[in-house]
Short mmCIF file of C-alpha atoms in Angstrom, two decimals:
data_model
loop_
_atom_site.label_atom_id
_atom_site.label_comp_id
_atom_site.label_asym_id
_atom_site.label_seq_id
_atom_site.Cartn_x
_atom_site.Cartn_y
_atom_site.Cartn_z
CA MET A 1 29.60 -3.55 17.45
CA PRO A 2 28.81 0.05 17.99
CA ASP A 3 28.88 1.03 14.55
CA GLU A 4 26.23 -1.31 13.43
CA PRO A 5 22.76 -0.08 12.63
CA LYS A 6 20.27 -0.99 15.39
CA THR A 7 17.14 -3.23 15.09
CA LEU A 8 14.23 -2.25 17.12
CA ASP A 9 11.77 -4.68 19.38
CA PRO A 10 8.37 -3.84 18.14
CA THR A 11 7.33 -4.35 21.86
CA ALA A 12 10.01 -1.84 23.12
CA ARG A 13 9.26 1.54 24.45
CA PRO A 14 11.57 4.15 22.64
CA ALA A 15 12.15 5.79 26.22
CA THR A 16 14.60 2.84 27.13
CA THR A 17 16.32 2.22 23.74
CA THR A 18 20.23 2.52 24.02
CA VAL A 19 22.60 1.59 21.74
CA PRO A 20 26.17 1.10 23.37
CA GLY A 21 28.55 3.49 21.91
CA ALA A 22 26.07 4.97 19.56
CA ALA A 23 25.86 8.71 19.04
CA THR A 24 22.45 8.81 18.17
CA ALA A 25 19.28 7.00 18.84
CA PRO A 26 15.89 6.33 17.11
CA PRO A 27 14.13 9.56 16.78
CA GLY A 28 11.33 8.30 19.09
CA ALA A 29 13.55 8.13 22.02
CA ALA A 30 13.80 10.38 24.65
CA PHE A 31 16.83 10.33 27.22
CA ALA A 32 16.63 11.79 30.78
CA GLY A 33 20.05 13.42 29.76
CA ASP A 34 18.72 14.92 26.56
CA SER A 35 19.19 18.81 26.08
CA PRO A 36 15.83 20.79 25.31
CA ALA A 37 17.37 21.45 21.98
CA ARG A 38 17.72 17.69 20.94
CA ALA A 39 14.27 17.08 22.48
CA ARG A 40 12.74 19.77 20.33
CA ALA A 41 14.72 18.34 17.13
CA GLN A 42 13.48 15.04 18.07
CA ARG A 43 9.85 16.36 18.16
CA TRP A 44 10.18 18.34 14.90
CA THR A 45 11.47 15.14 13.14
CA LEU A 46 8.61 13.09 14.20
CA GLY A 47 6.21 15.43 13.35
CA LEU A 48 7.65 16.09 9.84
CA VAL A 49 7.67 12.33 9.35
CA THR A 50 4.15 12.08 10.38
CA VAL A 51 3.25 14.89 7.73
CA GLY A 52 5.38 13.21 5.20
CA LEU A 53 3.96 9.82 5.67
CA VAL A 54 0.14 11.60 5.19
CA LEU A 55 1.04 13.17 2.37
CA ALA A 56 2.68 10.26 0.47
CA ALA A 57 -0.04 7.99 1.44
CA LEU A 58 -2.44 10.43 -0.16
CA ASN A 59 -0.69 9.89 -3.46
CA LEU A 60 -0.13 6.07 -3.43
CA ARG A 61 -3.50 5.52 -5.44
CA PRO A 62 -4.74 8.59 -7.36
CA ALA A 63 -2.56 7.60 -10.27
CA ILE A 64 -4.78 4.37 -10.52
CA THR A 65 -8.13 5.52 -9.63
CA SER A 66 -8.03 8.52 -11.82
CA LEU A 67 -7.49 6.29 -14.69
CA GLY A 68 -10.02 3.72 -13.61
CA ALA A 69 -12.91 6.65 -13.69
CA LEU A 70 -11.51 7.84 -17.18
CA LEU A 71 -10.64 4.38 -18.65
CA GLU A 72 -13.46 4.24 -21.11
CA GLU A 73 -12.37 7.69 -22.69
CA VAL A 74 -8.80 6.74 -22.46
CA SER A 75 -9.42 3.37 -24.23
CA ALA A 76 -11.19 4.92 -26.96
CA ASP A 77 -8.90 7.94 -27.76
CA LEU A 78 -5.81 5.53 -27.70
CA HIS A 79 -7.76 2.64 -29.55
CA MET A 80 -7.18 -0.12 -27.04
CA SER A 81 -8.67 -3.33 -27.22
CA GLY A 82 -10.77 -4.92 -24.20
CA THR A 83 -7.43 -7.00 -23.56
CA VAL A 84 -5.16 -4.06 -23.75
CA ALA A 85 -7.19 -2.35 -21.36
CA GLY A 86 -6.66 -5.25 -18.85
CA VAL A 87 -2.98 -5.12 -19.48
CA LEU A 88 -2.99 -1.39 -18.38
CA THR A 89 -5.05 -2.27 -15.15
CA SER A 90 -2.24 -5.20 -14.66
CA VAL A 91 0.42 -2.72 -14.92
CA PRO A 92 0.13 -1.48 -11.23
CA PRO A 93 0.60 -4.68 -9.54
CA LEU A 94 3.40 -5.73 -11.92
CA CYS A 95 5.13 -2.40 -11.25
CA PHE A 96 4.88 -2.75 -7.58
CA ALA A 97 6.17 -6.40 -7.75
CA VAL A 98 9.34 -5.61 -9.94
CA PHE A 99 10.35 -2.13 -8.41
CA GLY A 100 9.01 -3.06 -4.82
CA ILE A 101 11.67 -5.63 -4.34
CA THR A 102 14.25 -3.10 -4.99
CA ALA A 103 13.18 -0.93 -2.01
CA PRO A 104 15.26 -2.42 0.85
CA ARG A 105 18.46 -2.35 -1.17
CA LEU A 106 17.88 1.36 -1.96
CA ALA A 107 17.05 2.19 1.70
CA ARG A 108 20.17 0.68 2.67
CA ARG A 109 22.33 2.42 0.40
CA PHE A 110 20.41 6.08 0.37
CA GLY A 111 18.34 5.66 3.73
CA PRO A 112 14.57 5.08 3.71
CA ALA A 113 13.34 8.61 3.62
CA ALA A 114 15.58 9.89 0.58
CA VAL A 115 13.75 6.63 -1.34
CA VAL A 116 10.58 7.61 -0.35
CA CYS A 117 11.28 11.38 -1.55
CA ALA A 118 12.59 10.02 -4.76
CA GLY A 119 9.53 7.69 -5.05
CA MET A 120 7.21 11.07 -4.56
CA ALA A 121 9.34 12.97 -7.24
CA ALA A 122 8.95 10.08 -9.75
CA ILE A 123 4.85 9.89 -9.12
CA PHE A 124 5.08 13.68 -9.89
CA ALA A 125 6.97 13.07 -12.79
CA GLY A 126 4.86 10.17 -14.51
CA LEU A 127 1.72 11.98 -13.56
CA VAL A 128 3.01 15.10 -15.76
CA LEU A 129 4.11 13.02 -18.49
CA ARG A 130 1.44 10.31 -18.78
CA PRO A 131 -1.38 12.40 -20.42
CA PHE A 132 0.66 13.98 -23.03
CA ALA A 133 3.24 11.10 -23.88
CA GLY A 134 1.38 10.25 -27.05
CA GLY A 135 0.32 6.66 -27.73
CA THR A 136 -0.54 3.77 -25.45
CA VAL A 137 3.17 2.80 -25.18
CA GLY A 138 4.34 6.45 -24.19
CA PHE A 139 1.20 6.00 -21.70
CA LEU A 140 2.15 3.12 -20.43
CA ALA A 141 5.80 4.10 -19.83
CA ALA A 142 4.80 7.20 -18.11
CA SER A 143 2.40 5.26 -15.99
CA ALA A 144 5.34 2.99 -15.03
CA LEU A 145 7.50 5.81 -13.70
CA ALA A 146 4.71 7.00 -11.56
CA LEU A 147 3.90 3.32 -10.42
CA MET A 148 7.80 2.83 -9.72
CA GLY A 149 7.80 5.66 -7.20
CA ILE A 150 4.44 4.13 -5.64
CA ALA A 151 6.00 0.81 -5.51
CA VAL A 152 9.21 1.75 -3.32
CA SER A 153 7.23 3.78 -1.15
CA ASN A 154 4.66 0.98 -0.32
CA VAL A 155 7.26 -1.13 0.66
CA LEU A 156 8.85 1.37 2.97
CA MET A 157 5.75 2.78 4.55
CA PRO A 158 5.62 -0.14 7.15
CA VAL A 159 9.67 0.11 7.60
CA ILE A 160 9.34 3.91 8.50
CA VAL A 161 6.51 3.27 10.92
CA LYS A 162 8.45 0.43 12.45
CA ARG A 163 11.52 2.67 12.59
CA TYR A 164 10.26 6.09 14.10
CA PHE A 165 6.96 5.05 15.95
CA PRO A 166 7.88 1.35 17.08
CA ASP A 167 5.62 1.80 20.14
CA ARG A 168 2.68 3.06 17.83
CA ILE A 169 2.49 0.74 15.26
CA GLY A 170 -1.27 0.38 14.95
CA SER A 171 -2.08 3.88 15.34
CA MET A 172 0.60 5.10 12.71
CA THR A 173 -0.37 2.37 10.20
CA GLY A 174 -4.03 3.39 10.49
CA LEU A 175 -3.15 7.11 9.88
CA TYR A 176 -1.46 6.43 6.89
CA SER A 177 -3.83 4.00 5.78
CA MET A 178 -6.72 6.35 6.29
CA ALA A 179 -4.80 8.96 4.26
CA LEU A 180 -4.37 6.31 1.53
CA ALA A 181 -7.87 5.50 1.49
CA LEU A 182 -8.78 9.56 1.36
CA GLY A 183 -6.46 9.93 -1.61
CA THR A 184 -7.94 6.94 -3.63
CA SER A 185 -11.50 7.96 -2.79
CA VAL A 186 -11.22 11.67 -3.90
CA ALA A 187 -9.30 10.94 -7.10
CA ALA A 188 -12.07 8.46 -7.91
CA ALA A 189 -15.01 10.73 -7.15
CA ALA A 190 -13.29 14.12 -8.53
CA THR A 191 -11.71 13.07 -11.67
CA VAL A 192 -14.84 12.90 -14.01
CA PRO A 193 -16.22 16.32 -12.58
CA LEU A 194 -12.68 17.89 -12.61
CA THR A 195 -12.39 16.78 -16.26
CA ALA A 196 -15.57 18.43 -17.07
CA ALA A 197 -15.00 21.48 -15.40
CA LEU A 198 -11.65 21.78 -17.17
CA GLY A 199 -12.98 21.49 -20.79
CA GLY A 200 -13.85 17.74 -21.02
CA ASP A 201 -10.20 16.72 -22.14
CA TRP A 202 -8.96 13.39 -20.20
CA ARG A 203 -5.59 14.23 -20.37
CA ILE A 204 -6.23 17.38 -18.01
CA GLY A 205 -8.31 15.16 -15.78
CA LEU A 206 -5.53 13.02 -15.17
CA GLY A 207 -2.67 15.58 -15.33
CA VAL A 208 -4.20 17.71 -12.53
CA TRP A 209 -3.28 15.19 -9.99
CA ALA A 210 0.31 15.80 -10.43
CA ALA A 211 0.03 19.00 -8.07
CA VAL A 212 -0.82 16.85 -5.37
CA ALA A 213 2.12 14.68 -5.86
CA ALA A 214 4.57 17.85 -5.94
CA LEU A 215 3.30 18.54 -2.29
CA ALA A 216 4.26 15.16 -0.86
CA VAL A 217 7.94 15.96 -1.99
CA LEU A 218 8.48 18.67 0.23
CA PRO A 219 8.35 17.02 3.84
CA TRP A 220 10.81 14.54 2.65
CA LEU A 221 13.53 16.87 1.58
CA PRO A 222 14.89 17.86 5.07
CA LEU A 223 15.05 13.95 5.62
CA VAL A 224 17.04 13.12 2.63
CA ARG A 225 20.23 12.86 4.53
CA ASP A 226 18.76 11.03 7.60
CA ARG A 227 20.66 7.83 6.51
CA ASP A 228 21.43 7.09 10.21
CA ARG A 229 17.56 5.94 10.46
CA ALA A 230 18.05 3.55 7.50
CA THR A 231 16.94 -0.01 8.14
CA PRO A 232 19.50 -2.49 8.83
CA GLU A 233 21.09 -4.40 5.89
CA SER A 234 18.77 -7.37 5.13
CA GLY A 235 21.43 -9.93 5.12
CA THR A 236 22.81 -8.78 8.36
CA THR A 237 23.63 -11.75 10.60
CA ALA A 238 24.67 -9.84 13.82
CA ALA A 239 22.50 -9.89 16.68
CA ALA A 240 20.89 -6.37 17.67
CA THR A 241 20.74 -5.12 20.98
CA SER A 242 16.98 -4.58 21.92
CA ALA A 243 15.42 -1.74 24.01
CA THR A 244 15.26 -4.35 26.90
CA GLY A 245 18.66 -5.07 26.98
CA THR A 246 18.33 -8.47 25.51
CA THR A 247 19.73 -9.90 22.34
CA ALA A 248 17.18 -9.98 19.18
CA THR A 249 17.00 -12.53 16.48
CA ALA A 250 18.98 -11.78 13.31
CA ALA A 251 17.17 -11.06 10.28
CA PRO A 252 15.52 -14.23 9.19
CA ARG A 253 15.47 -16.12 5.86
CA ILE A 254 12.17 -15.16 4.89
CA THR A 255 11.55 -17.64 2.11
CA ARG A 256 11.52 -20.45 5.08
CA SER A 257 8.79 -19.07 6.76
CA ARG A 258 5.16 -20.22 6.18
CA THR A 259 3.86 -17.18 7.97
CA ALA A 260 5.56 -15.08 5.64
CA TRP A 261 4.18 -17.13 2.42
CA ALA A 262 0.77 -16.97 3.88
CA LEU A 263 1.05 -13.06 4.36
CA GLY A 264 2.27 -12.89 0.63
CA CYS A 265 -0.69 -14.84 -0.63
CA TYR A 266 -2.99 -12.96 1.41
CA PHE A 267 -1.62 -9.66 0.25
CA GLY A 268 -1.76 -10.98 -3.49
CA LEU A 269 -5.36 -11.98 -3.11
CA GLN A 270 -6.50 -8.73 -1.36
CA ALA A 271 -4.42 -6.74 -4.09
CA THR A 272 -6.10 -8.85 -7.00
CA GLY A 273 -9.75 -7.93 -5.56
CA ALA A 274 -8.89 -4.03 -5.05
CA TYR A 275 -6.90 -3.73 -8.39
CA ILE A 276 -9.84 -5.36 -10.27
CA THR A 277 -12.31 -2.98 -7.99
CA MET A 278 -10.43 0.22 -8.84
CA GLY A 279 -9.96 -0.73 -12.43
CA TRP A 280 -13.24 -2.21 -13.57
CA MET A 281 -16.00 -1.51 -11.16
CA PRO A 282 -16.98 1.88 -12.87
CA GLN A 283 -17.28 0.34 -16.12
CA ILE A 284 -19.26 -2.52 -14.50
CA PHE A 285 -21.61 -0.01 -13.22
CA ARG A 286 -21.91 2.26 -16.40
CA ASP A 287 -22.47 -0.96 -18.54
CA SER A 288 -25.53 -2.03 -16.29
CA GLY A 289 -26.95 1.77 -17.02
CA VAL A 290 -25.48 4.06 -14.37
CA PRO A 291 -24.22 7.36 -15.55
CA ALA A 292 -20.45 7.88 -15.85
CA SER A 293 -20.37 10.48 -13.07
CA THR A 294 -22.53 8.18 -10.71
CA ALA A 295 -20.01 5.28 -11.34
CA GLY A 296 -17.19 7.45 -10.41
CA VAL A 297 -19.01 8.29 -7.07
CA LEU A 298 -19.59 4.50 -6.72
CA LEU A 299 -16.07 3.77 -6.74
CA ALA A 300 -15.42 6.77 -4.63
CA VAL A 301 -17.95 5.22 -1.85
CA THR A 302 -16.10 1.98 -2.14
CA MET A 303 -12.72 3.79 -1.70
CA VAL A 304 -13.94 6.16 1.19
CA MET A 305 -15.11 3.30 3.23
CA GLY A 306 -11.29 2.79 4.04
CA VAL A 307 -11.08 6.46 5.59
CA PRO A 308 -12.29 5.35 8.86
CA LEU A 309 -12.20 1.62 8.86
CA ALA A 310 -8.44 1.78 7.90
CA PHE A 311 -7.68 3.79 10.98
CA VAL A 312 -9.86 1.38 13.07
CA ILE A 313 -8.94 -1.95 12.04
CA PRO A 314 -5.24 -1.80 12.55
CA ARG A 315 -5.70 -0.41 16.03
CA LEU A 316 -7.98 -3.30 16.59
CA ALA A 317 -5.60 -5.70 14.91
CA THR A 318 -2.71 -4.99 17.16
CA ARG A 319 -4.92 -5.63 20.38
CA MET A 320 -5.83 -9.12 18.96
CA LYS A 321 -3.12 -12.10 19.25
CA ASN A 322 -4.78 -13.79 16.41
CA GLN A 323 -6.10 -11.40 13.40
CA GLY A 324 -8.22 -14.20 11.66
CA PRO A 325 -11.61 -13.29 12.81
CA ILE A 326 -11.06 -9.79 11.25
CA VAL A 327 -9.82 -11.58 8.02
CA VAL A 328 -13.27 -13.72 7.66
CA ALA A 329 -15.40 -10.87 8.68
CA LEU A 330 -13.83 -8.63 5.75
CA GLY A 331 -13.83 -11.54 3.25
CA LEU A 332 -17.53 -12.34 3.83
CA CYS A 333 -18.39 -8.72 3.42
CA GLY A 334 -16.44 -8.73 0.03
CA LEU A 335 -18.38 -11.99 -0.97
CA ALA A 336 -21.61 -10.52 -0.41
CA GLY A 337 -20.58 -7.51 -2.33
CA TYR A 338 -19.73 -9.51 -5.42
CA THR A 339 -22.87 -11.60 -5.14
CA GLY A 340 -25.09 -8.70 -5.26
CA LEU A 341 -22.81 -7.16 -8.26
CA PHE A 342 -23.64 -10.41 -9.97
CA LEU A 343 -27.49 -10.49 -9.06
CA ALA A 344 -28.40 -6.81 -9.30
CA PRO A 345 -25.54 -4.48 -10.17
CA ALA A 346 -27.69 -1.36 -10.64
CA GLY A 347 -30.41 -1.97 -8.15
CA GLY A 348 -28.47 -2.23 -5.24
CA ALA A 349 -25.31 -0.40 -6.26
CA TRP A 350 -24.93 1.77 -3.25
CA ILE A 351 -25.09 -1.53 -0.79
CA TRP A 352 -22.54 -3.42 -2.96
CA ALA A 353 -20.05 -0.31 -3.26
CA VAL A 354 -20.23 -0.07 0.70
CA LEU A 355 -19.69 -3.95 1.12
CA LEU A 356 -16.69 -3.97 -1.35
CA GLY A 357 -15.34 -1.00 0.44
CA VAL A 358 -15.28 -2.76 3.72
CA SER A 359 -13.63 -5.67 2.19
CA ASN A 360 -10.83 -3.69 0.60
CA CYS A 361 -9.88 -2.87 4.34
CA SER A 362 -7.85 -6.03 4.03
CA PHE A 363 -5.15 -3.62 2.76
CA PRO A 364 -4.29 -1.81 6.20
CA LEU A 365 -4.88 -5.11 7.83
CA ALA A 366 -2.21 -6.81 5.95
CA LEU A 367 0.07 -3.79 6.48
CA THR A 368 -0.38 -4.03 10.18
CA MET A 369 0.28 -7.98 10.22
CA ILE A 370 3.65 -7.21 8.19
CA GLY A 371 4.47 -5.02 11.40
CA MET A 372 3.48 -7.64 13.83
CA ARG A 373 4.93 -10.70 12.17
CA SER A 374 8.50 -9.83 12.80
CA ARG A 375 10.39 -8.79 15.95
CA THR A 376 12.99 -6.60 14.65
CA GLY A 377 13.30 -3.88 11.83
CA ALA A 378 15.55 -5.92 9.64
CA GLY A 379 12.67 -8.68 9.56
CA VAL A 380 10.12 -6.01 9.04
CA VAL A 381 11.98 -4.76 6.02
CA ARG A 382 12.51 -8.22 4.56
CA LEU A 383 8.85 -9.25 5.12
CA SER A 384 7.46 -6.03 3.54
CA ALA A 385 9.37 -6.38 0.39
CA PHE A 386 8.87 -10.15 0.55
CA ALA A 387 5.02 -10.11 1.10
CA GLN A 388 4.35 -7.06 -1.18
CA SER A 389 6.46 -8.34 -4.02
CA VAL A 390 5.14 -11.86 -3.96
CA GLY A 391 1.48 -10.41 -3.27
CA TYR A 392 1.64 -7.93 -6.26
CA LEU A 393 3.09 -10.87 -8.55
CA ILE A 394 0.16 -12.98 -7.52
CA SER A 395 -2.32 -10.16 -8.50
CA ILE A 396 -0.94 -9.42 -11.90
CA PRO A 397 -3.18 -11.95 -13.64
CA GLY A 398 -6.23 -10.68 -12.17
CA PRO A 399 -7.47 -7.54 -13.87
CA LEU A 400 -5.86 -8.78 -17.08
CA LEU A 401 -8.06 -12.12 -16.94
CA VAL A 402 -11.17 -9.82 -16.21
CA GLY A 403 -10.55 -7.81 -19.33
CA VAL A 404 -10.11 -10.98 -21.25
CA LEU A 405 -13.30 -12.82 -19.86
CA TYR A 406 -15.28 -9.50 -20.40
CA GLN A 407 -14.31 -9.24 -24.02
CA HIS A 408 -15.05 -12.85 -24.92
CA SER A 409 -18.17 -13.71 -22.60
CA GLY A 410 -19.89 -10.41 -23.86
CA GLY A 411 -20.78 -9.62 -20.17
CA TRP A 412 -19.80 -9.33 -16.53
CA GLY A 413 -21.40 -12.41 -15.14
CA LEU A 414 -18.21 -14.60 -15.47
CA PRO A 415 -15.81 -12.03 -14.20
CA ILE A 416 -17.63 -11.06 -11.39
CA ALA A 417 -18.30 -14.92 -10.43
CA LEU A 418 -14.21 -14.96 -10.41
CA MET A 419 -13.97 -12.06 -8.22
CA GLY A 420 -16.22 -13.58 -5.64
CA GLY A 421 -14.85 -17.12 -5.73
CA LEU A 422 -11.35 -15.38 -5.10
CA MET A 423 -12.68 -14.47 -1.69
CA VAL A 424 -12.64 -18.14 -0.40
CA PRO A 425 -8.76 -18.71 -0.61
CA GLN A 426 -8.20 -15.25 0.52
CA MET A 427 -10.00 -15.70 3.99
CA ILE A 428 -8.02 -19.18 4.38
CA VAL A 429 -4.38 -17.81 3.46
CA GLY A 430 -5.15 -14.58 5.71
CA THR A 431 -6.34 -16.80 8.78
CA LEU A 432 -3.08 -18.66 8.35
CA ALA A 433 -1.23 -15.36 8.31
CA GLY A 434 -3.07 -13.98 11.49
CA ARG A 435 -1.86 -16.62 13.86
CA ASP A 436 0.24 -15.37 16.73
CA ARG A 437 3.55 -16.07 15.54
CA THR A 438 6.67 -14.40 13.83
CA VAL A 439 9.03 -15.04 11.08
CA GLU A 440 11.62 -15.53 13.36
CA ASP A 441 9.74 -18.36 15.07
CA GLU A 442 9.77 -20.46 11.67
CA SER A 443 12.98 -19.44 10.26
#
């Protein structure tokens, strides 16, 4: 059926991609008969998508880590208890789970580029409104708006990479993962100094990140009408013609795949650790006697470790048939970091920050495995939405439980023990998710 959108074989080279009867091809494709003007247009589109991916990734975490750096000031000013502050740190994964599951349907209707553009606009609006919404409820509502934009963009990043760069999944995943880590770490490190420089008002310190979000909207605007690039409908049962001329497997029923469930659990456990770290680690260091500005820098060190490693790990993972060894290595770093944080939080603070930063690179690894565990574009969009939504649902109780344990135990010993204990099941399910198979093999 020539009118149906085409799914891609992740092993296929775009130079050989053909769709019988189709007027257009994926933007990475190059044909012998292409005119120079069309080739230039395709290169321009790929360049624009690359810039858009980087700017979007830079804005996927500052809404969270900037708040973590000022959580004490925000909690005091809005009269939040420890439990309410724990709820606040649980809002990101809740929004990612609830809104992320809508991303495939929105992408089918409007095109993934248009949805990401709207997501960046939502982040901008939420960051502008949040500091001045007034009261805890208004603060949470504005935060949810920004997090809604982050949620749909989270899900669609692997989809856009698969669609526009099917032969460069590892390198492009590494590129936007590196940008994501950079945005995360810069927001963590710079928020407290920026707040002090701008008069000491936490509202201005949080609101300044809206300017960065505004820039991320711009490269997606020319791509809004690029609906031909939309990922095939998740429910499609028609076979797709692959770039090699063979028939690709139809979109699978993800819930029947053990690999999909393992990947969802792995995503959830690593997200639990990441959001506990982003939400509570500065407070852990501050309570152990570390100054507030230094605590923010320590969080930045944890986040900045992902800048080089987020580029290296996906490239390494795509060259390995089984990603289990990487999963275990990252998990052991996390276990060592939490052990040190339990025994001597201030004495070895910089070492623990580095180890936890290495461990947090489970996130780009999980994104890479999403792209590798399905053969088709339809499979990737379903797997991305499933793994991230299930994962973020799993991660919701973590930050809240840490806040409750901290308030009722009067210290950080029990919460840190919980964080370290979760590394063990994370390594187990990650090893299962890293096996050399695809969801189509199981469903």
